[in-house]
Amino acid sequence: MLSRGKELQRHSLIIVVSILILSIGILFTGCVAEELTEAPDLIYLTEDFPPFNYEEEGELKGIGVELLQEAYQEMGFPLSDENIRIGFFSEGYQLTLTTPGYAFFSAARTPEREDLFLWAGPIGSYEIVLFSRRGSDITIHTHHDLNQYLIGAVEDDVSVGELLRAGVDGSRIITDPDPVNLIWMLDSDEIDLFASGDVAGEYLIAKATGKHGYFNQVYQLADVELFYIFHRETPKHHVEMFQAAIQALKETPDEDGVTRYDHIFRRYIPSTGLAALTYMTEEYYPYNYQAAGQKMGISIEILEEVFSDRNTDLSRDHILFSTWEEGYKKTLSAPGYVLFSTARTPEREEQFLWAGPIIRSRNVLFMRSGAGEVMNGDILSLSIGVITDDVAAEDLLELGVWNITYATSAEELIHALDDGKIDAWAYAEYPGMNLIAQYALDPEAITIAYPLNTHEYFFAFNKETPLPLVQAFQQALDRIRSEKDTHGISRYERILYRYLTPEYADEVLTPEDAIALVSLTADAIGRDAPATIRAINTGIHPYQDADKPGLYVFAYNTDVIMVAHADNIHLVGESFKGKTDVAGKAFRDEIVAGALENGSGWVDYIYINPAESGLFWKSTYYQRATGSDGKDYVVCSGIFKTE
């Protein structure tokens, strides 16, 4: 048993210890409170690597940028734009490695890097791929094939480590801090392959060359996850709080069940972002219409190809039909909506974001038979019906017509024309004839009386649609138009040929134009074939005429392999022996055979036109030429026929 003195001593000791613990606790609590309300003064460095981080018109964008901003907001900290800076990967990586107060994104997490930094994330993932020049014939089956090539990679990038891990000798890896230098090294045959991200690489290549798909993706090297990295001396509690904020963004859904992270992701990843949009259209034969319960038409089939190309889970069943007025006003005012097929005009240019073109269509005036020939001056005296918000109204106003009757449906205006309540109806030619056949009392009694303007039709996106989604949509359209199948025909050509006959072009090109361009190119190939072929493939003037884009040059070798194409880089390196146009004519074989037998000549066929959307009658001049490398080439340029 303790004595009273010792017991008092014990109580005193307990009190002292308790006070000490309480004091320490108060002190500690004060420190935590201070740390929770004041963020360290960190500089975040990043690089041009979309869709995770990039600069557009002076503004930093991307998944990593927005996630960083949202995480700081979640923590209750301000984050100045001045604290996020963009530059080369190697500079940002090395500065974060060596200097306190710096962080970097987006960086791949690897065993070699694990202990060099503090980590938070992941931000997302991507594939490291290898790009080759088109026509290089490089085929890679396994990692073991890589050592025979010189491979370019960004200095300090994860691709360097992945190449070494794959067994590539270090002497076969060429590094540079600037990816653009590596792109030009690949184009000039100084290296064989370029290692980069699948999406980022395509972006950087297009930014450097001006052409999407300029190089081929020939091999998938590795999948990696991206993180934020912090200098080792960064306060760990800040990194932990930052990580907790990211987790909250990923795990806390809104009232629609979508997390803030998913909202960010949708703005940049086409497979999810495009699937979240609502696509609206109208009855507008043959571009978009319904028949026997099926949604059909040129634009609908093209849109479905975009859905497939971008790996969305959508089909034509997700397309909504409405009146033109309803769809136009909805897309104009509500984020998340897309309207097609929409004529792109100067008056509408700033109202939407655009992807296309899909096809062109001519507006006309429909009138009752017997009304007589309409001259320019007569139009001003006519009472003309137009669907509300239709582009035909702009055509009429441009001509000075003010006596315009508006309605929400074509049926209403056709009945008004039948009853003599209006003198004419302004509408697109083919859709108008189709609707007249449906609704007119006597379709034969209504004819085309006067041509108005021809317009290119597009997909119109609400102005607030994230630009990366619209760009991804456009890239898919370009592939649908440009890439040829095993028969030598693009998906775009097949779709158009199911609905339309080939037409004549508006742009006037002469046989002399084509002959002069072929002669100029043949001379250049004779002086320096490799340099000329590279110049053709970049599409620079004169190989694609800057003022007449329908005039361009292309070249085959004697085996009917495309070696250069000023308008469509996707064709370079492909064999077209035995392949045809959309009507089944093996025109490429005829061109090469004619050049080998006769030296020069002309071949007619059906083809798409870079200057005007649609299928056109084309006539191409060809000439055999010997290059400075001693090889024989068949140099070609064509004209699209006019009436």
PDB file of C-alpha atoms in Angstrom, residues 82 127 227 274 329 359 447:
ATOM      1  CA  GLU A  82       0.935  31.362 -62.473  1.00  0.00           C
ATOM      2  CA  GLU A 127      -0.335   3.382 -74.388  1.00  0.00           C
ATOM      3  CA  PHE A 227       0.651  10.605 -61.714  1.00  0.00           C
ATOM      4  CA  LEU A 274     -19.153  11.645 -77.311  1.00  0.00           C
ATOM      5  CA  LYS A 329     -33.055  26.026 -80.835  1.00  0.00           C
ATOM      6  CA  ILE A 359     -22.104  16.654 -98.029  1.00  0.00           C
ATOM      7  CA  THR A 447     -41.135  22.189-110.234  1.00  0.00           C
TER       8      THR A 447
END
